[in-house]
Amino acid sequence: MVNAPLLIVWHSRTGASEAMARAAAEGAGDHAVLMRADEVEPEHLLDAEGYLFVCPENLASMSGLIKEMFDRCYYPVLDQLQGRPYATIIAAGSDGEGAERQIDRIATGWRLKRVAEGMIVNLDAQSPEAILAPKSVPDDQLAQCRDIGEAIVEGLVSGIF
Ligand SMILES: Cc1cc2nc3c(=O)[nH]c(=O)nc-3n(C[C@H](O)[C@H](O)[C@H](O)COP(=O)(O)O)c2cc1C
């Protein structure tokens, strides 16, 4: 039994990241707490045992709202999360690596430990119309998100993280 949950923090502009965060939460079951980035306070981070950050890449960065969560919470929890597991899922139109890299750098500052390879879902939205359209994530990729949620919780429950 885990004492504290996996906290799944998400932001989404056109629905892809939200769907992936919800799929991961489904996989994690009762052990997950799903929160939009703007609802997350430092105590939610302190109360969790592990983290899954899910957001789109916007202008080569993580999206602004999830960055704002890190900006707001970074110093209040610094030096209090060492060694806890984390993973990322990024929705992208063509790249996604910039967002993943930025989150990794912040996670390094918090001394978190990456426990699953970064997942980037590239939905191939290139034109302004395609970028602004609501997104639907293919089932196999949602299944992968469920697996990530399940795997992190398994690691927490079994104490291997
Ligand atoms: C303002 C804006 C900037 C974007 N910049 C990038 C980018 O730099 N790299 C990329 O791969 N996709 C970029 N995209 C595409 C989104 O990452 C992609 O559509 C993603 O699936 C959206 O996820 P969401 O539905 O969770 O918001 C951008 C989208 C918007 C709206």
Short mmCIF file of N, CA and C and ligand atoms in Angstrom, two decimals:
data_model
loop_
_atom_site.label_atom_id
_atom_site.label_comp_id
_atom_site.label_asym_id
_atom_site.label_seq_id
_atom_site.Cartn_x
_atom_site.Cartn_y
_atom_site.Cartn_z
N MET A 1 0.84 -1.20 0.00
CA MET A 1 0.00 0.00 0.00
C MET A 1 0.88 1.26 0.00
N VAL A 2 0.57 2.21 -0.86
CA VAL A 2 1.33 3.46 -0.80
C VAL A 2 0.69 4.38 0.23
N ASN A 3 1.51 5.14 0.91
CA ASN A 3 0.96 6.07 1.90
C ASN A 3 0.40 7.30 1.24
N ALA A 4 1.05 7.70 0.17
CA ALA A 4 0.64 8.92 -0.51
C ALA A 4 0.55 8.61 -1.99
N PRO A 5 -0.25 9.36 -2.69
CA PRO A 5 -0.55 8.99 -4.07
C PRO A 5 0.48 9.46 -5.10
N LEU A 6 0.26 8.93 -6.29
CA LEU A 6 0.91 9.48 -7.48
C LEU A 6 0.12 10.73 -7.87
N LEU A 7 0.81 11.85 -7.96
CA LEU A 7 0.16 13.10 -8.36
C LEU A 7 0.36 13.29 -9.87
N ILE A 8 -0.75 13.33 -10.59
CA ILE A 8 -0.68 13.55 -12.04
C ILE A 8 -1.08 15.00 -12.30
N VAL A 9 -0.10 15.77 -12.73
CA VAL A 9 -0.31 17.21 -12.96
C VAL A 9 -0.43 17.42 -14.47
N TRP A 10 -1.50 18.08 -14.90
CA TRP A 10 -1.67 18.23 -16.34
C TRP A 10 -2.07 19.66 -16.71
N HIS A 11 -1.72 20.01 -17.95
CA HIS A 11 -2.34 21.16 -18.61
C HIS A 11 -2.53 20.80 -20.06
N SER A 12 -3.60 21.31 -20.63
CA SER A 12 -3.92 20.99 -22.01
C SER A 12 -4.69 22.14 -22.63
N ARG A 13 -4.34 22.47 -23.86
CA ARG A 13 -5.05 23.56 -24.53
C ARG A 13 -6.13 23.01 -25.46
N THR A 14 -5.81 21.91 -26.14
CA THR A 14 -6.77 21.39 -27.13
C THR A 14 -7.14 19.92 -26.87
N GLY A 15 -6.88 19.44 -25.67
CA GLY A 15 -7.47 18.16 -25.25
C GLY A 15 -6.56 16.94 -25.23
N ALA A 16 -5.45 16.97 -25.96
CA ALA A 16 -4.62 15.76 -26.03
C ALA A 16 -4.00 15.42 -24.68
N SER A 17 -3.37 16.38 -24.06
CA SER A 17 -2.70 16.11 -22.78
C SER A 17 -3.72 15.75 -21.71
N GLU A 18 -4.87 16.39 -21.75
CA GLU A 18 -5.90 16.05 -20.76
C GLU A 18 -6.31 14.58 -20.91
N ALA A 19 -6.53 14.16 -22.17
CA ALA A 19 -6.93 12.76 -22.40
C ALA A 19 -5.84 11.80 -21.93
N MET A 20 -4.59 12.18 -22.15
CA MET A 20 -3.48 11.29 -21.76
C MET A 20 -3.33 11.25 -20.24
N ALA A 21 -3.54 12.41 -19.60
CA ALA A 21 -3.45 12.44 -18.13
C ALA A 21 -4.58 11.59 -17.54
N ARG A 22 -5.77 11.68 -18.13
CA ARG A 22 -6.90 10.90 -17.61
C ARG A 22 -6.66 9.40 -17.82
N ALA A 23 -6.07 9.05 -18.96
CA ALA A 23 -5.76 7.64 -19.21
C ALA A 23 -4.73 7.13 -18.19
N ALA A 24 -3.73 7.92 -17.92
CA ALA A 24 -2.71 7.52 -16.93
C ALA A 24 -3.35 7.35 -15.56
N ALA A 25 -4.28 8.25 -15.23
CA ALA A 25 -4.96 8.16 -13.93
C ALA A 25 -5.80 6.89 -13.86
N GLU A 26 -6.41 6.54 -14.98
CA GLU A 26 -7.19 5.29 -15.04
C GLU A 26 -6.28 4.10 -14.73
N GLY A 27 -5.11 4.09 -15.36
CA GLY A 27 -4.16 3.00 -15.13
C GLY A 27 -3.67 2.94 -13.69
N ALA A 28 -3.53 4.11 -13.09
CA ALA A 28 -3.01 4.18 -11.71
C ALA A 28 -4.08 3.85 -10.68
N GLY A 29 -5.34 3.96 -11.09
CA GLY A 29 -6.45 3.59 -10.20
C GLY A 29 -6.54 4.48 -8.97
N ASP A 30 -6.86 3.85 -7.84
CA ASP A 30 -7.14 4.61 -6.61
C ASP A 30 -5.92 5.36 -6.08
N HIS A 31 -4.75 4.99 -6.59
CA HIS A 31 -3.54 5.59 -6.03
C HIS A 31 -3.16 6.91 -6.70
N ALA A 32 -3.99 7.36 -7.66
CA ALA A 32 -3.62 8.60 -8.36
C ALA A 32 -4.53 9.76 -7.98
N VAL A 33 -3.93 10.92 -7.93
CA VAL A 33 -4.69 12.16 -7.82
C VAL A 33 -4.38 12.96 -9.08
N LEU A 34 -5.45 13.35 -9.76
CA LEU A 34 -5.31 14.06 -11.03
C LEU A 34 -5.60 15.54 -10.78
N MET A 35 -4.67 16.40 -11.08
CA MET A 35 -4.91 17.84 -10.84
C MET A 35 -4.44 18.68 -12.01
N ARG A 36 -5.27 19.65 -12.37
CA ARG A 36 -4.84 20.62 -13.35
C ARG A 36 -3.74 21.47 -12.74
N ALA A 37 -2.80 21.87 -13.56
CA ALA A 37 -1.60 22.54 -13.03
C ALA A 37 -1.92 23.75 -12.17
N ASP A 38 -2.97 24.50 -12.53
CA ASP A 38 -3.26 25.71 -11.76
C ASP A 38 -3.91 25.42 -10.41
N GLU A 39 -4.27 24.16 -10.16
CA GLU A 39 -4.84 23.80 -8.85
C GLU A 39 -3.76 23.29 -7.89
N VAL A 40 -2.58 23.02 -8.43
CA VAL A 40 -1.54 22.38 -7.62
C VAL A 40 -0.85 23.40 -6.72
N GLU A 41 -0.82 23.08 -5.44
CA GLU A 41 -0.13 23.91 -4.45
C GLU A 41 1.06 23.12 -3.92
N PRO A 42 2.02 23.81 -3.31
CA PRO A 42 3.20 23.09 -2.78
C PRO A 42 2.83 21.90 -1.91
N GLU A 43 1.78 22.01 -1.10
CA GLU A 43 1.44 20.88 -0.20
C GLU A 43 1.00 19.65 -0.98
N HIS A 44 0.41 19.83 -2.16
CA HIS A 44 0.03 18.66 -2.97
C HIS A 44 1.28 17.91 -3.42
N LEU A 45 2.31 18.67 -3.75
CA LEU A 45 3.58 18.04 -4.15
C LEU A 45 4.22 17.34 -2.96
N LEU A 46 4.16 17.98 -1.82
CA LEU A 46 4.77 17.38 -0.62
C LEU A 46 4.02 16.12 -0.20
N ASP A 47 2.70 16.12 -0.39
CA ASP A 47 1.88 14.99 0.06
C ASP A 47 1.97 13.78 -0.86
N ALA A 48 2.48 13.96 -2.08
CA ALA A 48 2.53 12.84 -3.03
C ALA A 48 3.83 12.06 -2.86
N GLU A 49 3.82 10.84 -3.42
CA GLU A 49 5.06 10.03 -3.39
C GLU A 49 5.75 10.00 -4.75
N GLY A 50 5.00 10.33 -5.79
CA GLY A 50 5.57 10.32 -7.13
C GLY A 50 4.77 11.26 -8.02
N TYR A 51 5.32 11.55 -9.20
CA TYR A 51 4.74 12.59 -10.05
C TYR A 51 4.72 12.16 -11.51
N LEU A 52 3.63 12.53 -12.17
CA LEU A 52 3.57 12.40 -13.63
C LEU A 52 3.13 13.76 -14.17
N PHE A 53 3.99 14.36 -14.98
CA PHE A 53 3.71 15.68 -15.54
C PHE A 53 3.29 15.51 -17.00
N VAL A 54 2.12 16.06 -17.34
CA VAL A 54 1.55 15.85 -18.68
C VAL A 54 1.13 17.20 -19.25
N CYS A 55 1.72 17.57 -20.39
CA CYS A 55 1.38 18.89 -20.96
C CYS A 55 1.79 18.92 -22.43
N PRO A 56 1.30 19.93 -23.15
CA PRO A 56 1.76 20.10 -24.53
C PRO A 56 3.06 20.89 -24.61
N GLU A 57 3.74 20.71 -25.72
CA GLU A 57 4.83 21.65 -26.04
C GLU A 57 4.21 22.82 -26.77
N ASN A 58 4.47 24.01 -26.27
CA ASN A 58 4.02 25.24 -26.92
C ASN A 58 5.22 26.14 -27.14
N LEU A 59 5.47 26.51 -28.36
CA LEU A 59 6.59 27.40 -28.71
C LEU A 59 7.90 26.88 -28.12
N ALA A 60 8.11 25.59 -28.35
CA ALA A 60 9.36 24.91 -27.96
C ALA A 60 9.57 24.77 -26.45
N SER A 61 8.51 25.05 -25.68
CA SER A 61 8.60 24.96 -24.22
C SER A 61 7.43 24.14 -23.69
N MET A 62 7.51 23.78 -22.41
CA MET A 62 6.29 23.28 -21.76
C MET A 62 5.27 24.42 -21.81
N SER A 63 3.97 24.09 -21.78
CA SER A 63 2.96 25.15 -21.88
C SER A 63 3.01 26.03 -20.62
N GLY A 64 2.55 27.26 -20.79
CA GLY A 64 2.73 28.29 -19.77
C GLY A 64 2.15 27.93 -18.41
N LEU A 65 0.97 27.30 -18.42
CA LEU A 65 0.31 27.04 -17.14
C LEU A 65 1.07 26.03 -16.29
N ILE A 66 1.69 25.07 -16.94
CA ILE A 66 2.44 24.08 -16.15
C ILE A 66 3.77 24.71 -15.70
N LYS A 67 4.32 25.57 -16.52
CA LYS A 67 5.52 26.31 -16.11
C LYS A 67 5.21 27.19 -14.90
N GLU A 68 4.03 27.79 -14.94
CA GLU A 68 3.62 28.65 -13.82
C GLU A 68 3.52 27.85 -12.52
N MET A 69 3.05 26.59 -12.64
CA MET A 69 2.98 25.72 -11.46
C MET A 69 4.39 25.48 -10.91
N PHE A 70 5.34 25.19 -11.82
CA PHE A 70 6.72 24.98 -11.35
C PHE A 70 7.29 26.27 -10.74
N ASP A 71 7.02 27.40 -11.39
CA ASP A 71 7.54 28.69 -10.88
C ASP A 71 7.00 28.95 -9.46
N ARG A 72 5.72 28.67 -9.28
CA ARG A 72 5.06 28.95 -8.00
C ARG A 72 5.52 28.00 -6.90
N CYS A 73 5.75 26.74 -7.29
CA CYS A 73 5.99 25.71 -6.26
C CYS A 73 7.46 25.36 -6.08
N TYR A 74 8.32 25.79 -7.00
CA TYR A 74 9.71 25.31 -7.00
C TYR A 74 10.41 25.53 -5.64
N TYR A 75 10.45 26.78 -5.19
CA TYR A 75 11.21 27.06 -3.96
C TYR A 75 10.51 26.58 -2.69
N PRO A 76 9.17 26.68 -2.62
CA PRO A 76 8.53 26.17 -1.39
C PRO A 76 8.80 24.69 -1.11
N VAL A 77 9.09 23.88 -2.15
CA VAL A 77 9.29 22.44 -1.89
C VAL A 77 10.74 22.00 -2.11
N LEU A 78 11.59 22.96 -2.49
CA LEU A 78 12.99 22.61 -2.78
C LEU A 78 13.62 21.88 -1.59
N ASP A 79 14.39 20.85 -1.89
CA ASP A 79 15.08 20.03 -0.87
C ASP A 79 14.15 19.15 -0.05
N GLN A 80 12.90 19.01 -0.50
CA GLN A 80 11.96 18.17 0.27
C GLN A 80 11.40 17.02 -0.56
N LEU A 81 11.83 16.91 -1.82
CA LEU A 81 11.26 15.86 -2.69
C LEU A 81 12.32 14.88 -3.17
N GLN A 82 13.51 14.95 -2.64
CA GLN A 82 14.64 14.17 -3.15
C GLN A 82 14.31 12.69 -3.32
N GLY A 83 14.69 12.17 -4.48
CA GLY A 83 14.60 10.73 -4.70
C GLY A 83 13.23 10.22 -5.11
N ARG A 84 12.23 11.10 -5.12
CA ARG A 84 10.90 10.62 -5.50
C ARG A 84 10.84 10.40 -7.02
N PRO A 85 10.04 9.42 -7.45
CA PRO A 85 9.98 9.10 -8.88
C PRO A 85 9.12 10.08 -9.67
N TYR A 86 9.48 10.25 -10.94
CA TYR A 86 8.64 11.05 -11.83
C TYR A 86 8.75 10.53 -13.26
N ALA A 87 7.75 10.94 -14.05
CA ALA A 87 7.77 10.66 -15.48
C ALA A 87 7.03 11.80 -16.19
N THR A 88 7.15 11.83 -17.51
CA THR A 88 6.49 12.89 -18.28
C THR A 88 5.76 12.31 -19.49
N ILE A 89 4.69 12.97 -19.87
CA ILE A 89 4.02 12.68 -21.15
C ILE A 89 3.79 14.04 -21.81
N ILE A 90 4.31 14.19 -23.02
CA ILE A 90 4.22 15.47 -23.74
C ILE A 90 3.39 15.27 -25.01
N ALA A 91 2.43 16.17 -25.22
CA ALA A 91 1.71 16.21 -26.50
C ALA A 91 2.41 17.23 -27.38
N ALA A 92 2.66 16.87 -28.62
CA ALA A 92 3.39 17.77 -29.51
C ALA A 92 2.76 17.76 -30.90
N GLY A 93 3.09 18.82 -31.65
CA GLY A 93 2.66 18.88 -33.04
C GLY A 93 3.72 18.32 -33.95
N SER A 94 4.98 18.51 -33.59
CA SER A 94 6.06 18.07 -34.46
C SER A 94 7.34 17.75 -33.71
N ASP A 95 7.43 18.12 -32.41
CA ASP A 95 8.71 17.93 -31.72
C ASP A 95 8.50 17.40 -30.30
N GLY A 96 8.40 18.26 -29.32
CA GLY A 96 8.11 17.84 -27.94
C GLY A 96 9.34 17.73 -27.05
N GLU A 97 10.51 17.71 -27.66
CA GLU A 97 11.71 17.47 -26.85
C GLU A 97 12.06 18.66 -25.96
N GLY A 98 11.74 19.87 -26.44
CA GLY A 98 12.04 21.07 -25.64
C GLY A 98 11.29 21.02 -24.32
N ALA A 99 10.03 20.69 -24.39
CA ALA A 99 9.20 20.63 -23.17
C ALA A 99 9.73 19.55 -22.23
N GLU A 100 10.04 18.40 -22.79
CA GLU A 100 10.54 17.29 -21.95
C GLU A 100 11.86 17.68 -21.26
N ARG A 101 12.73 18.30 -22.05
CA ARG A 101 14.03 18.70 -21.51
C ARG A 101 13.87 19.72 -20.37
N GLN A 102 12.95 20.66 -20.55
CA GLN A 102 12.76 21.68 -19.50
C GLN A 102 12.26 21.06 -18.21
N ILE A 103 11.31 20.13 -18.34
CA ILE A 103 10.79 19.48 -17.13
C ILE A 103 11.89 18.66 -16.47
N ASP A 104 12.70 17.99 -17.30
CA ASP A 104 13.82 17.21 -16.74
C ASP A 104 14.77 18.10 -15.94
N ARG A 105 15.01 19.30 -16.42
CA ARG A 105 15.94 20.18 -15.71
C ARG A 105 15.38 20.60 -14.36
N ILE A 106 14.08 20.89 -14.35
CA ILE A 106 13.44 21.27 -13.07
C ILE A 106 13.45 20.07 -12.12
N ALA A 107 13.14 18.89 -12.69
CA ALA A 107 13.13 17.66 -11.86
C ALA A 107 14.52 17.39 -11.30
N THR A 108 15.54 17.71 -12.06
CA THR A 108 16.90 17.55 -11.56
C THR A 108 17.15 18.48 -10.38
N GLY A 109 16.64 19.69 -10.48
CA GLY A 109 16.76 20.65 -9.36
C GLY A 109 16.07 20.13 -8.11
N TRP A 110 14.96 19.47 -8.30
CA TRP A 110 14.23 18.90 -7.16
C TRP A 110 14.82 17.54 -6.73
N ARG A 111 15.79 17.06 -7.48
CA ARG A 111 16.42 15.75 -7.21
C ARG A 111 15.41 14.61 -7.31
N LEU A 112 14.48 14.74 -8.28
CA LEU A 112 13.56 13.63 -8.55
C LEU A 112 14.29 12.60 -9.40
N LYS A 113 13.70 11.41 -9.48
CA LYS A 113 14.33 10.31 -10.21
C LYS A 113 13.40 9.87 -11.34
N ARG A 114 13.88 10.00 -12.59
CA ARG A 114 13.01 9.57 -13.71
C ARG A 114 12.88 8.06 -13.69
N VAL A 115 11.63 7.56 -13.77
CA VAL A 115 11.42 6.12 -13.67
C VAL A 115 10.78 5.52 -14.93
N ALA A 116 10.45 6.37 -15.89
CA ALA A 116 9.93 5.84 -17.17
C ALA A 116 10.47 6.74 -18.27
N GLU A 117 10.80 6.13 -19.37
CA GLU A 117 11.30 6.92 -20.50
C GLU A 117 10.24 7.96 -20.88
N GLY A 118 10.69 9.17 -21.23
CA GLY A 118 9.75 10.23 -21.59
C GLY A 118 8.89 9.82 -22.78
N MET A 119 7.59 10.04 -22.65
CA MET A 119 6.69 9.71 -23.75
C MET A 119 6.31 11.02 -24.45
N ILE A 120 6.55 11.07 -25.76
CA ILE A 120 6.14 12.23 -26.55
C ILE A 120 5.17 11.73 -27.60
N VAL A 121 3.97 12.31 -27.60
CA VAL A 121 2.97 11.91 -28.59
C VAL A 121 2.86 13.02 -29.61
N ASN A 122 3.31 12.70 -30.81
CA ASN A 122 3.34 13.68 -31.87
C ASN A 122 2.10 13.55 -32.72
N LEU A 123 1.22 14.56 -32.67
CA LEU A 123 -0.06 14.45 -33.37
C LEU A 123 -0.03 15.11 -34.74
N ASP A 124 1.15 15.52 -35.15
CA ASP A 124 1.36 16.01 -36.51
C ASP A 124 0.46 17.20 -36.86
N ALA A 125 0.25 18.08 -35.93
CA ALA A 125 -0.51 19.31 -36.22
C ALA A 125 0.50 20.38 -36.63
N GLN A 126 0.41 20.85 -37.85
CA GLN A 126 1.42 21.81 -38.36
C GLN A 126 0.80 23.14 -38.77
N SER A 127 -0.39 23.11 -39.37
CA SER A 127 -0.99 24.38 -39.81
C SER A 127 -1.70 25.02 -38.61
N PRO A 128 -1.94 26.33 -38.66
CA PRO A 128 -2.67 26.98 -37.56
C PRO A 128 -4.01 26.30 -37.31
N GLU A 129 -4.72 25.92 -38.37
CA GLU A 129 -6.04 25.29 -38.19
C GLU A 129 -5.90 23.97 -37.44
N ALA A 130 -4.92 23.16 -37.88
CA ALA A 130 -4.73 21.85 -37.24
C ALA A 130 -4.27 22.02 -35.79
N ILE A 131 -3.42 23.00 -35.55
CA ILE A 131 -2.91 23.23 -34.19
C ILE A 131 -4.02 23.65 -33.24
N LEU A 132 -4.94 24.47 -33.75
CA LEU A 132 -6.00 24.98 -32.87
C LEU A 132 -7.18 24.03 -32.73
N ALA A 133 -7.23 22.98 -33.56
CA ALA A 133 -8.38 22.06 -33.53
C ALA A 133 -8.33 21.16 -32.29
N PRO A 134 -9.51 20.74 -31.79
CA PRO A 134 -9.53 19.77 -30.69
C PRO A 134 -8.81 18.50 -31.12
N LYS A 135 -8.10 17.88 -30.18
CA LYS A 135 -7.26 16.72 -30.52
C LYS A 135 -7.89 15.43 -30.02
N SER A 136 -7.63 14.38 -30.82
CA SER A 136 -7.98 13.07 -30.29
C SER A 136 -6.74 12.18 -30.39
N VAL A 137 -6.45 11.50 -29.29
CA VAL A 137 -5.22 10.71 -29.18
C VAL A 137 -5.54 9.26 -29.55
N PRO A 138 -4.76 8.64 -30.43
CA PRO A 138 -5.02 7.25 -30.82
C PRO A 138 -5.06 6.31 -29.61
N ASP A 139 -5.90 5.28 -29.73
CA ASP A 139 -6.12 4.35 -28.61
C ASP A 139 -4.83 3.69 -28.12
N ASP A 140 -3.94 3.33 -29.07
CA ASP A 140 -2.73 2.63 -28.62
C ASP A 140 -1.88 3.55 -27.75
N GLN A 141 -1.93 4.85 -28.04
CA GLN A 141 -1.13 5.76 -27.23
C GLN A 141 -1.79 6.04 -25.87
N LEU A 142 -3.12 6.03 -25.87
CA LEU A 142 -3.80 6.16 -24.57
C LEU A 142 -3.51 4.93 -23.71
N ALA A 143 -3.44 3.76 -24.38
CA ALA A 143 -3.12 2.52 -23.64
C ALA A 143 -1.73 2.63 -23.03
N GLN A 144 -0.81 3.23 -23.78
CA GLN A 144 0.55 3.43 -23.26
C GLN A 144 0.54 4.36 -22.03
N CYS A 145 -0.31 5.37 -22.08
CA CYS A 145 -0.43 6.29 -20.93
C CYS A 145 -0.98 5.53 -19.73
N ARG A 146 -1.97 4.67 -19.96
CA ARG A 146 -2.52 3.86 -18.85
C ARG A 146 -1.41 3.00 -18.24
N ASP A 147 -0.59 2.42 -19.13
CA ASP A 147 0.52 1.55 -18.66
C ASP A 147 1.51 2.34 -17.80
N ILE A 148 1.79 3.58 -18.21
CA ILE A 148 2.73 4.39 -17.43
C ILE A 148 2.17 4.65 -16.03
N GLY A 149 0.88 5.03 -15.98
CA GLY A 149 0.26 5.27 -14.67
C GLY A 149 0.31 4.02 -13.80
N GLU A 150 -0.02 2.90 -14.41
CA GLU A 150 -0.03 1.63 -13.67
C GLU A 150 1.38 1.28 -13.19
N ALA A 151 2.36 1.46 -14.07
CA ALA A 151 3.73 1.07 -13.73
C ALA A 151 4.29 1.92 -12.59
N ILE A 152 3.99 3.21 -12.60
CA ILE A 152 4.53 4.05 -11.51
C ILE A 152 3.91 3.62 -10.19
N VAL A 153 2.61 3.38 -10.20
CA VAL A 153 1.96 2.96 -8.96
C VAL A 153 2.50 1.61 -8.50
N GLU A 154 2.71 0.71 -9.43
CA GLU A 154 3.28 -0.60 -9.05
C GLU A 154 4.63 -0.43 -8.38
N GLY A 155 5.44 0.45 -8.96
CA GLY A 155 6.76 0.72 -8.38
C GLY A 155 6.66 1.31 -6.98
N LEU A 156 5.67 2.20 -6.79
CA LEU A 156 5.49 2.80 -5.46
C LEU A 156 5.01 1.75 -4.47
N VAL A 157 4.03 0.96 -4.89
CA VAL A 157 3.44 -0.04 -3.99
C VAL A 157 4.47 -1.08 -3.59
N SER A 158 5.27 -1.51 -4.57
CA SER A 158 6.24 -2.58 -4.27
C SER A 158 7.50 -2.04 -3.61
N GLY A 159 7.60 -0.72 -3.57
CA GLY A 159 8.75 -0.11 -2.90
C GLY A 159 10.03 -0.15 -3.72
N ILE A 160 9.91 -0.41 -5.05
CA ILE A 160 11.16 -0.47 -5.83
C ILE A 160 11.66 0.93 -6.21
N PHE A 161 10.84 1.96 -6.05
CA PHE A 161 11.34 3.31 -6.35
C PHE A 161 11.92 3.94 -5.08
C1 LIG B 1 0.80 28.34 -29.33
C2 LIG B 1 1.19 26.93 -29.71
C3 LIG B 1 2.52 26.65 -29.90
C4 LIG B 1 2.92 25.36 -30.25
N1 LIG B 1 4.25 25.09 -30.36
C5 LIG B 1 4.66 23.82 -30.61
C6 LIG B 1 6.05 23.49 -30.61
O1 LIG B 1 6.91 24.32 -30.36
N2 LIG B 1 6.41 22.21 -30.87
C7 LIG B 1 5.48 21.24 -31.12
O2 LIG B 1 5.87 20.08 -31.35
N3 LIG B 1 4.15 21.52 -31.11
C8 LIG B 1 3.73 22.77 -30.85
N4 LIG B 1 2.37 23.06 -30.79
C9 LIG B 1 1.42 21.98 -31.06
C10 LIG B 1 0.90 21.33 -29.79
O3 LIG B 1 1.97 20.88 -28.98
C11 LIG B 1 0.04 20.10 -30.15
O4 LIG B 1 -1.07 20.55 -30.92
C12 LIG B 1 -0.40 19.33 -28.94
O5 LIG B 1 -0.97 18.12 -29.36
C13 LIG B 1 -1.42 20.09 -28.12
O6 LIG B 1 -1.68 19.41 -26.92
P1 LIG B 1 -2.99 19.75 -26.10
O7 LIG B 1 -4.14 19.26 -26.96
O8 LIG B 1 -2.87 18.98 -24.85
O9 LIG B 1 -3.05 21.23 -25.89
C14 LIG B 1 1.95 24.34 -30.43
C15 LIG B 1 0.60 24.65 -30.23
C16 LIG B 1 0.23 25.93 -29.85
C17 LIG B 1 -1.24 26.23 -29.61
#
